[in-house]
Amino acid sequence: MSQLKVYNSITRQKEVFKSITPGHVGMYVCGPTVSGESHLGHARPYITFDVIYRYLTFLGNKVRYVRNITDAGHFEEEGREAEDKISKKAVLEKLEPMELVQKYTNLFHWAMAQFNTIPPSIEPTATGHIVEQIEMIKKIIEAGYAYEVNGSVYFDVKKYAASHKYGKLSGRIIEDLLETTRELEGQEEKRDTADFALWKNAAPEHIMRWQSPWGAGFPGWHIECSAMATKYLGAQFDIHGGGMDLLFPHHESEIAQSTICNHTAPVRYWIHNNMITINGRKMGKSYNNVIKLTELFSGDHPLLEKAFHPMTIRFFILQTHYRSTLDFSNEALLASEKGLKRLWDAYENLGKLKQEDSLQEASDAGLESKVKKLVEEFDEFMNDDFSTAKVLANMFEIVPVINSMKDKTIPVSALSKQTFGLLQRNFKIWVEDIFGLKSVNEADNSKLQGVMQLLIDIRKEAKGKKDFVTSDKIRNQLAQLGIILKDEKGGDMSWNID
RNA sequence: GGUCCUGUGGCCGAGUGGCUAGGCAGAGCUCUGCAAAAGCUCCUACACCAGUUCGAAUCUGGUCGGGACCUCCA
């Protein structure tokens, strides 16, 4: 089998992946800020890294996957802010930060479950690691790379850049950063505009605040990831992932902090997913083009013609390489929906075919070698920087073979016992275990199965007597209920829920 | 303005210098009581201009277009 190669953002090239401790992989992925609802854009990194997590595990690694919850910072809930300003005094009418955080954390977990993502090994919260963050800031101050002003602490980028490569990851040039003339609030405290906050002084009315050696305040954005990654994965770990928009300043700053604190570069492989765009534009609050996940699942959004199943979104994302932008549209999602159905139906049909029907020798040598090659390429493509799109393309090339076997226009014995087994095993591993796809039909209970079998039997009898009025009645009325009944070759019938 | 990415058929998208993925949509045929599904076949594109090469969607330079980051945005 070929070696796994990953594109490393910091070296800008594909490198052979080798973990620090053989057989073990430490992976940190920047998690959500739970001050609002997740949208389609958020789905991309979590699905991408879920597949990476699953694949690394499949390769035999014990993976510790850490994904944080950013629940500290300056939070305001939309709509409730105004309410607060009317200065209601009652406790219950005021914004309670933890209530807000809990609400969106729950919603996030629910959405991730819908996508069938595996929960991370550790999901630390920023508020649960204030102590670690303060310790880290202290160390940086002691090392002389941070300074305190009015209860806030800033990282001294200029000093760091004198001996380290600040900007290496993001391709930023330190001189340009130092020259930036942008005027923002609170900037006057900093020695230099490029400096970033490690700790921020909080005004008394600020809703989230903790005691620190520098007074009451809250941690800077970047330090939380550094502190939690260090705590759970060590001073140096294998993979750090996140969206490309986090390259700068977030990840660049993480490198600086951790390097000063732990005297080593924190991350071996930086992996960044690209953005989901809508009409060519990144999906984001500031562009006013956000489609929330709840809206996507319900279809309740002006841009959506209908509701889309979470699995459709997952498949949609896997059809593209993770480092390419992915353009959203109704049409594209509709295409994914149909494509997924075609793949899933074939996958289910494959599972029902009997391996005993094949022999040691293949009766169709050409098909045998074609199918074998297509299946064996799964690993090769995935090892090439997780090319899920190419694996799926190969699967689709096999779909007609499976469907023909089901229709008996190609005998199962066209393939050798060995290759047929390979096909069945690998489809299961790749479709379910690695790509994490699952059935779109939620109703799979045995009573319904029984009722359907009864209707199918009655319809078969009617058809046998050429009583098409009855047979059509059954099929049409079921269709009205959203159950599609199909006649198959040989008189069998199959059904699924639309 | 600075740094970087990108431009593929009606749509979404893979693409490692030659063998020109895949999905969806569209057309025809087969199967079929009808329908649906399925199978087979067709539609063969790489923004533009120059260059390198026997050969370029792929490499180089330029032009034009789109985008990301430089704002606590995945």
XYZ file of C-alpha atoms (C1' of nucleotides) in Angstrom:
572
model
C 0.000 0.000 0.000
C 1.160 3.521 -0.755
C 2.144 5.882 2.029
C -0.197 8.551 3.292
C 0.767 11.986 2.036
C -0.759 15.175 3.365
C -0.476 18.742 2.205
C 1.223 20.695 4.940
C 0.234 24.356 4.942
C 3.455 25.441 6.573
C 5.744 23.899 3.955
C 3.225 24.306 1.132
C 3.780 20.835 -0.177
C 2.590 17.290 0.178
C 4.629 15.338 2.684
C 4.669 11.725 3.760
C 2.751 11.534 7.012
C 4.708 10.115 9.909
C 3.416 10.471 13.422
C 5.726 11.393 16.274
C 4.851 8.226 18.157
C 4.299 5.340 15.738
C 0.770 4.029 15.946
C -0.486 7.122 17.731
C -1.715 10.378 16.262
C -2.523 13.601 18.077
C -4.897 15.858 16.196
C -6.259 19.228 17.233
C -9.035 20.961 15.324
C -10.342 24.436 16.095
C -13.918 24.017 17.246
C -16.883 26.336 17.156
C -17.454 29.587 18.970
C -20.761 28.893 20.636
C -22.213 32.365 20.504
C -24.517 31.570 17.624
C -25.963 28.867 15.427
C -23.709 26.838 13.166
C -24.136 27.327 9.437
C -23.265 25.355 6.324
C -19.752 26.763 6.305
C -19.070 25.259 9.710
C -20.044 21.832 8.440
C -17.029 21.631 6.187
C -14.129 21.429 8.646
C -15.937 19.106 11.015
C -16.933 16.697 8.268
C -13.513 16.932 6.623
C -11.644 16.210 9.819
C -14.130 13.540 10.801
C -13.176 11.666 7.647
C -9.482 12.261 8.327
C -9.985 11.004 11.866
C -11.809 7.922 10.611
C -9.154 7.256 7.990
C -6.215 7.586 10.371
C -8.018 5.201 12.697
C -8.676 2.804 9.823
C -4.939 2.833 9.083
C -4.410 1.358 12.514
C -3.577 4.452 14.513
C -4.841 5.246 17.949
C -5.959 8.810 17.376
C -6.534 11.371 20.069
C -8.792 13.926 18.465
C -9.149 17.155 20.410
C -11.650 19.767 19.349
C -12.362 22.719 21.578
C -15.488 24.692 22.344
C -14.815 28.408 22.410
C -17.145 29.614 25.101
C -15.182 32.569 26.414
C -14.919 36.033 24.998
C -17.249 38.852 24.377
C -20.647 37.344 23.849
C -23.950 38.786 22.957
C -26.921 36.909 21.725
C -28.706 38.392 18.771
C -31.996 39.885 19.770
C -31.399 39.668 23.464
C -28.854 42.414 23.534
C -31.524 45.033 23.002
C -33.604 43.487 25.713
C -30.748 43.856 28.131
C -30.385 47.478 27.281
C -33.886 48.196 28.400
C -32.265 47.483 31.757
C -34.547 44.872 33.131
C -33.395 44.112 36.609
C -34.656 40.622 37.147
C -31.981 37.944 36.935
C -34.036 35.757 34.662
C -34.456 38.477 32.092
C -30.785 39.160 31.856
C -28.443 37.419 29.546
C -26.834 34.556 31.398
C -23.644 33.651 29.515
C -23.632 29.997 30.423
C -27.219 29.636 29.281
C -26.297 31.010 25.892
C -23.210 28.856 25.647
C -25.140 25.757 26.628
C -27.864 26.400 24.107
C -25.520 26.688 21.159
C -23.270 23.888 22.350
C -26.284 21.590 22.434
C -27.334 22.721 18.995
C -23.837 22.145 17.677
C -23.689 18.637 19.102
C -27.072 17.874 17.637
C -25.972 19.027 14.172
C -22.745 17.031 14.379
C -24.747 13.930 15.270
C -26.982 14.551 12.263
C -23.869 14.537 10.097
C -22.827 11.258 11.682
C -19.502 12.706 12.823
C -17.718 10.818 15.564
C -17.397 12.928 18.718
C -13.818 13.985 19.426
C -11.808 12.108 22.056
C -11.649 15.251 24.148
C -13.783 18.345 23.737
C -12.326 20.908 26.122
C -13.952 24.252 26.783
C -12.048 27.510 26.982
C -13.778 28.441 30.236
C -12.682 25.151 31.757
C -9.030 25.945 31.063
C -8.605 29.492 32.333
C -5.966 28.308 34.785
C -3.857 26.690 32.074
C -4.145 29.786 29.928
C -3.037 32.051 32.768
C -0.059 29.762 33.446
C 0.939 29.910 29.820
C 0.687 33.694 29.717
C 2.841 33.901 32.843
C 5.516 31.829 31.170
C 5.508 34.043 28.113
C 5.841 37.140 30.269
C 8.729 35.548 32.162
C 10.428 34.734 28.892
C 10.142 38.412 28.018
C 7.827 38.096 25.040
C 4.720 39.678 26.526
C 3.945 42.839 28.454
C 1.115 44.078 30.612
C -0.747 47.350 30.094
C -3.769 48.418 32.149
C -4.737 44.885 33.090
C -4.299 43.494 29.575
C -1.395 41.396 28.334
C -0.052 41.535 24.800
C 2.334 39.345 22.898
C 5.401 41.216 21.614
C 5.398 40.253 17.954
C 8.309 42.486 17.012
C 10.582 40.897 19.568
C 9.481 37.414 18.577
C 10.029 38.159 14.897
C 13.619 39.208 15.584
C 14.565 35.614 16.317
C 11.687 33.573 14.862
C 9.786 33.467 11.620
C 6.498 35.145 12.467
C 4.387 34.885 9.347
C 5.851 31.643 8.073
C 2.573 29.761 8.110
C 0.433 32.466 6.568
C 3.068 33.847 4.219
C 2.886 37.147 5.945
C 5.823 39.552 5.914
C 6.556 40.981 9.311
C 7.559 44.399 7.992
C 4.176 44.763 6.309
C 2.387 43.841 9.492
C 4.360 46.363 11.512
C 3.575 49.087 9.009
C -0.143 48.529 9.067
C -1.788 51.796 9.895
C -5.202 50.386 10.721
C -6.790 52.174 13.647
C -8.835 50.013 15.945
C -10.168 50.558 19.406
C -7.802 49.670 22.171
C -4.847 49.623 19.820
C -3.148 52.495 21.572
C -2.274 50.199 24.466
C -0.124 48.006 22.307
C 3.497 48.727 21.652
C 2.905 47.703 18.110
C -0.199 47.180 16.022
C 0.906 43.669 15.112
C 0.869 42.607 18.766
C -2.048 40.444 19.814
C -3.853 40.072 23.118
C -3.144 37.190 25.472
C -5.362 38.540 28.219
C -7.878 41.331 28.094
C -8.974 43.534 30.917
C -12.745 43.388 31.323
C -14.884 46.335 32.235
C -17.230 45.683 35.190
C -20.257 45.351 32.893
C -18.585 42.657 30.840
C -20.549 39.479 31.292
C -17.685 36.988 31.356
C -14.705 37.667 33.547
C -12.141 35.806 35.614
C -9.547 36.813 38.161
C -5.950 36.818 37.019
C -2.608 38.225 38.179
C -3.437 41.235 35.961
C -6.913 41.800 37.354
C -10.333 40.686 36.181
C -10.583 39.877 32.513
C -10.822 37.184 29.901
C -8.307 35.289 27.758
C -7.341 36.217 24.231
C -8.628 34.090 21.405
C -5.394 32.423 20.373
C -4.135 31.360 23.774
C -7.039 29.019 24.436
C -6.146 26.673 21.594
C -2.461 26.704 22.513
C -3.182 25.952 26.156
C -5.615 23.113 25.501
C -3.594 21.559 22.696
C -0.493 21.568 24.887
C -2.344 20.101 27.823
C -3.884 17.188 25.956
C -1.490 16.559 23.090
C 1.862 17.724 24.394
C 4.330 20.424 23.443
C 4.520 19.015 19.941
C 1.783 17.062 18.219
C 1.015 15.686 14.783
C -1.897 17.475 13.172
C -3.533 20.833 13.664
C -6.556 21.480 11.518
C -9.046 24.215 10.829
C -10.444 26.482 8.154
C -8.115 28.432 5.898
C -9.496 31.648 7.269
C -7.841 30.819 10.575
C -4.333 30.751 9.108
C -3.834 34.327 10.100
C -3.782 35.571 12.718
C -5.085 32.648 14.759
C -2.747 29.815 13.838
C 0.213 32.050 13.239
C -0.195 33.361 16.766
C -0.617 29.880 18.202
C 2.763 28.982 16.762
C 4.382 32.049 18.316
C 2.901 31.510 21.777
C 3.608 27.825 21.937
C 7.110 28.187 20.577
C 8.048 30.663 23.322
C 6.307 28.648 25.989
C 7.396 25.139 25.029
C 10.612 25.846 23.119
C 9.478 23.848 20.121
C 7.267 24.281 17.086
C 3.909 22.953 18.272
C 2.652 21.259 15.133
C 4.106 18.866 12.571
C 1.352 19.003 9.948
C -0.973 21.943 9.479
C -4.069 20.956 7.525
C -6.538 23.581 6.340
C -9.840 23.130 4.600
C -11.117 25.655 2.095
C -14.338 27.615 2.326
C -17.861 26.938 1.141
C -18.949 29.729 -1.146
C -22.371 30.826 -2.225
C -22.510 32.565 -5.582
C -18.739 32.631 -5.477
C -18.588 34.351 -2.106
C -17.517 32.918 1.191
C -20.420 32.144 3.461
C -20.162 34.415 6.448
C -22.083 36.679 8.730
C -20.573 39.828 7.299
C -21.746 38.912 3.786
C -25.282 38.215 4.920
C -25.389 34.980 2.962
C -25.470 32.485 5.786
C -27.589 29.358 5.643
C -27.891 27.891 9.127
C -27.806 24.139 9.505
C -31.290 24.090 10.997
C -32.537 25.967 7.921
C -30.762 23.555 5.636
C -32.336 20.531 7.304
C -35.795 22.115 7.299
C -35.655 23.860 3.928
C -36.795 27.065 5.594
C -34.634 29.600 3.763
C -35.283 31.822 0.732
C -32.377 30.278 -1.177
C -33.565 26.718 -0.637
C -36.128 24.953 -2.773
C -36.464 22.125 -0.304
C -35.014 20.555 2.820
C -31.754 18.676 2.496
C -30.795 15.629 4.487
C -27.579 15.913 6.523
C -26.163 12.964 4.587
C -26.641 14.895 1.362
C -24.525 17.697 2.798
C -21.897 15.224 3.930
C -21.768 13.630 0.499
C -21.731 17.047 -1.166
C -18.637 17.968 0.841
C -16.875 14.667 0.128
C -17.338 15.090 -3.615
C -14.830 17.932 -3.585
C -11.244 17.971 -2.441
C -11.041 19.633 0.958
C -8.572 22.281 -0.209
C -10.812 23.520 -3.028
C -13.577 25.998 -2.525
C -16.988 24.420 -2.841
C -19.754 26.431 -4.414
C -23.187 25.982 -2.965
C -26.389 26.118 -4.967
C -29.736 24.385 -4.924
C -28.871 22.634 -8.139
C -25.556 21.346 -6.805
C -27.203 19.998 -3.673
C -29.995 18.404 -5.683
C -27.346 16.686 -7.794
C -25.638 15.405 -4.660
C -28.920 14.149 -3.298
C -29.548 12.028 -6.374
C -25.967 10.895 -6.607
C -25.949 9.772 -2.989
C -29.171 7.846 -3.484
C -27.713 6.060 -6.479
C -24.584 5.166 -4.563
C -26.429 4.101 -1.437
C -28.944 1.946 -3.333
C -26.123 0.168 -5.113
C -24.310 -0.278 -1.823
C -27.365 -1.900 -0.261
C -27.862 -4.103 -3.290
C -24.253 -5.199 -3.121
C -24.772 -6.337 0.445
C -27.683 -8.549 -0.614
C -25.767 -10.318 -3.346
C -24.470 -13.755 -2.394
C -20.796 -14.374 -2.532
C -21.476 -18.111 -2.839
C -22.696 -17.385 -6.354
C -19.151 -16.592 -7.415
C -16.440 -19.111 -8.113
C -12.735 -19.235 -7.526
C -12.147 -18.257 -11.124
C -13.700 -15.184 -12.668
C -15.804 -15.813 -15.751
C -15.126 -12.322 -17.077
C -11.420 -11.597 -16.846
C -11.786 -8.063 -18.197
C -14.395 -7.072 -15.638
C -12.447 -8.848 -12.924
C -9.309 -6.811 -13.459
C -11.256 -3.579 -13.925
C -13.179 -3.939 -10.673
C -10.092 -5.071 -8.805
C -8.155 -2.050 -9.965
C -10.959 0.368 -9.113
C -11.238 -1.016 -5.587
C -7.520 -1.150 -4.976
C -7.227 2.491 -5.971
C -9.372 3.579 -3.008
C -6.349 3.528 -0.701
C -4.085 5.088 -3.238
C -6.387 8.063 -3.785
C -7.078 8.561 -0.116
C -3.382 8.422 0.635
C -2.907 11.226 -1.824
C -3.954 13.987 0.536
C -7.401 12.547 1.217
C -8.804 12.625 -2.323
C -12.295 11.571 -1.357
C -13.696 12.822 -4.677
C -11.587 10.348 -6.617
C -12.566 7.449 -4.395
C -16.214 8.320 -4.966
C -15.657 8.514 -8.726
C -14.291 4.973 -8.653
C -17.265 3.810 -6.629
C -19.602 5.257 -9.212
C -17.775 3.368 -11.915
C -18.524 0.171 -10.033
C -22.207 1.030 -9.482
C -23.370 -0.200 -12.936
C -21.598 -3.506 -12.317
C -23.429 -3.960 -9.020
C -26.785 -2.990 -10.511
C -26.295 -5.370 -13.408
C -25.541 -8.188 -10.991
C -28.683 -7.365 -9.094
C -30.704 -7.407 -12.341
C -28.875 -10.616 -13.228
C -27.710 -9.252 -16.567
C -24.211 -9.915 -15.258
C -23.747 -13.027 -13.130
C -22.063 -12.651 -9.765
C -19.643 -15.284 -10.992
C -18.299 -12.795 -13.518
C -16.004 -11.890 -10.641
C -13.853 -14.333 -8.760
C -14.806 -15.167 -5.217
C -11.795 -13.245 -4.011
C -12.530 -10.055 -5.937
C -16.222 -10.138 -5.135
C -15.350 -10.448 -1.455
C -12.894 -7.593 -1.789
C -15.616 -5.482 -3.382
C -18.186 -6.224 -0.682
C -15.756 -5.688 2.188
C -14.304 -2.494 0.808
C -17.617 -0.885 -0.020
C -18.692 -1.413 3.549
C -15.449 -0.076 4.970
C -15.323 2.961 2.726
C -18.966 3.942 2.517
C -19.793 3.446 6.180
C -16.629 3.396 8.244
C -14.424 5.928 6.475
C -16.833 8.233 4.662
C -19.330 7.897 7.488
C -22.375 7.733 5.248
C -25.549 6.152 6.522
C -29.038 5.431 5.355
C -31.270 8.389 4.635
C -34.319 6.313 5.515
C -34.904 6.718 9.194
C -37.900 4.424 9.428
C -36.549 0.934 9.605
C -38.829 -0.685 12.104
C -39.995 -4.210 11.785
C -43.722 -3.500 11.969
C -43.535 -1.303 8.915
C -41.511 -3.984 7.187
C -44.261 -6.471 7.921
C -47.012 -4.203 6.662
C -45.098 -3.486 3.498
C -44.507 -7.161 2.877
C -48.245 -7.743 3.209
C -49.037 -5.030 0.670
C -46.408 -6.378 -1.673
C -47.899 -9.870 -1.441
C -51.400 -8.564 -2.171
C -50.101 -6.561 -5.089
C -48.261 -9.540 -6.496
C -51.464 -11.571 -6.384
C -53.368 -8.787 -8.113
C -50.730 -8.505 -10.782
C -50.783 -12.221 -11.276
C -54.495 -11.950 -12.042
C -53.817 -8.916 -14.266
C -55.878 -6.885 -11.819
C -54.012 -3.670 -12.539
C -56.648 -1.505 -10.884
C -55.769 -3.005 -7.525
C -52.047 -3.103 -8.150
C -51.969 0.526 -9.266
C -54.119 1.554 -6.342
C -51.633 0.100 -3.900
C -48.669 1.687 -5.612
C -50.308 5.087 -6.113
C -51.647 5.414 -2.619
C -48.349 4.416 -1.122
C -46.710 7.049 -3.314
C -49.035 9.626 -1.803
C -47.763 8.607 1.600
C -44.232 9.067 0.347
C -43.402 5.401 -0.082
C -42.098 4.478 -3.491
C -42.797 0.951 -4.686
C -40.821 -0.353 -7.622
C -41.340 -3.443 -9.747
C -38.149 -5.284 -10.304
C -37.111 -7.754 -12.908
C -38.428 -11.218 -12.128
C -41.579 -9.977 -10.400
C -40.009 -8.849 -7.137
C -40.850 -5.495 -5.636
C -38.787 -3.115 -3.568
C -39.727 -0.002 -1.719
C -38.193 2.980 -0.035
C -39.303 6.122 1.664
C -39.059 9.182 -0.496
C -2.488 48.704 -1.191
C 0.160 43.946 0.627
C 0.250 38.325 0.729
C -1.825 34.094 -1.414
C -5.323 31.088 -4.164
C -8.225 30.392 -8.483
C -10.703 30.468 -13.767
C -12.572 23.067 -16.568
C -18.721 21.162 -20.967
C -26.009 23.599 -19.121
C -24.742 23.006 -13.377
C -21.271 20.888 -9.374
C -16.651 19.223 -9.654
C -11.507 15.297 -10.329
C -7.364 16.131 -12.951
C 0.202 13.465 -11.671
C 2.569 16.994 -19.978
C 0.463 12.247 -24.105
C -4.206 7.385 -22.567
C -8.828 13.379 -22.541
C -12.562 11.292 -13.845
C -17.264 11.233 -11.618
C -22.179 13.165 -10.250
C -26.580 15.972 -11.890
C -29.334 17.748 -16.062
C -30.419 16.649 -21.515
C -31.107 13.093 -26.024
C -31.842 8.081 -28.040
C -32.455 2.857 -27.252
C -33.409 -1.800 -24.155
C -36.305 -3.926 -20.308
C -41.657 -3.148 -18.992
C -49.380 -3.913 -18.516
C -48.263 1.182 -17.080
C -44.866 3.840 -13.934
C -40.339 4.076 -11.572
C -35.700 2.098 -11.287
C -31.843 -0.102 -13.907
C -28.638 -1.092 -18.266
C -26.401 0.563 -22.961
C -25.142 4.706 -26.161
C -24.566 10.016 -27.182
C -23.431 15.199 -25.754
C -15.661 15.485 -25.063
C -14.770 21.174 -22.013
C -10.389 23.339 -20.130
C -10.718 32.416 -19.623
C -7.459 34.964 -23.310
C -2.469 35.861 -25.643
C 2.463 34.349 -26.298
C 6.394 30.851 -25.125
C 8.879 25.921 -23.765
C 7.985 20.910 -25.904
C 7.460 15.917 -30.835
C 3.109 16.848 -27.688
C 0.094 21.627 -22.679
C -6.183 21.792 -19.228
C -1.483 20.424 -16.862
C 5.058 23.978 -17.234
C 6.761 29.562 -17.991
C 5.525 34.798 -18.885
C 1.732 38.331 -19.703
C -3.596 40.082 -20.016
C -8.495 39.868 -18.129
C -12.033 37.877 -14.526
C -13.284 35.626 -9.571
C -12.024 34.707 -4.491
C -9.517 34.418 0.547
C -6.618 36.707 4.337
C -4.523 41.377 6.294
C -11.202 42.815 11.201
C -12.122 37.137 17.676
C -15.028 34.643 10.373
C -14.744 27.293 9.632
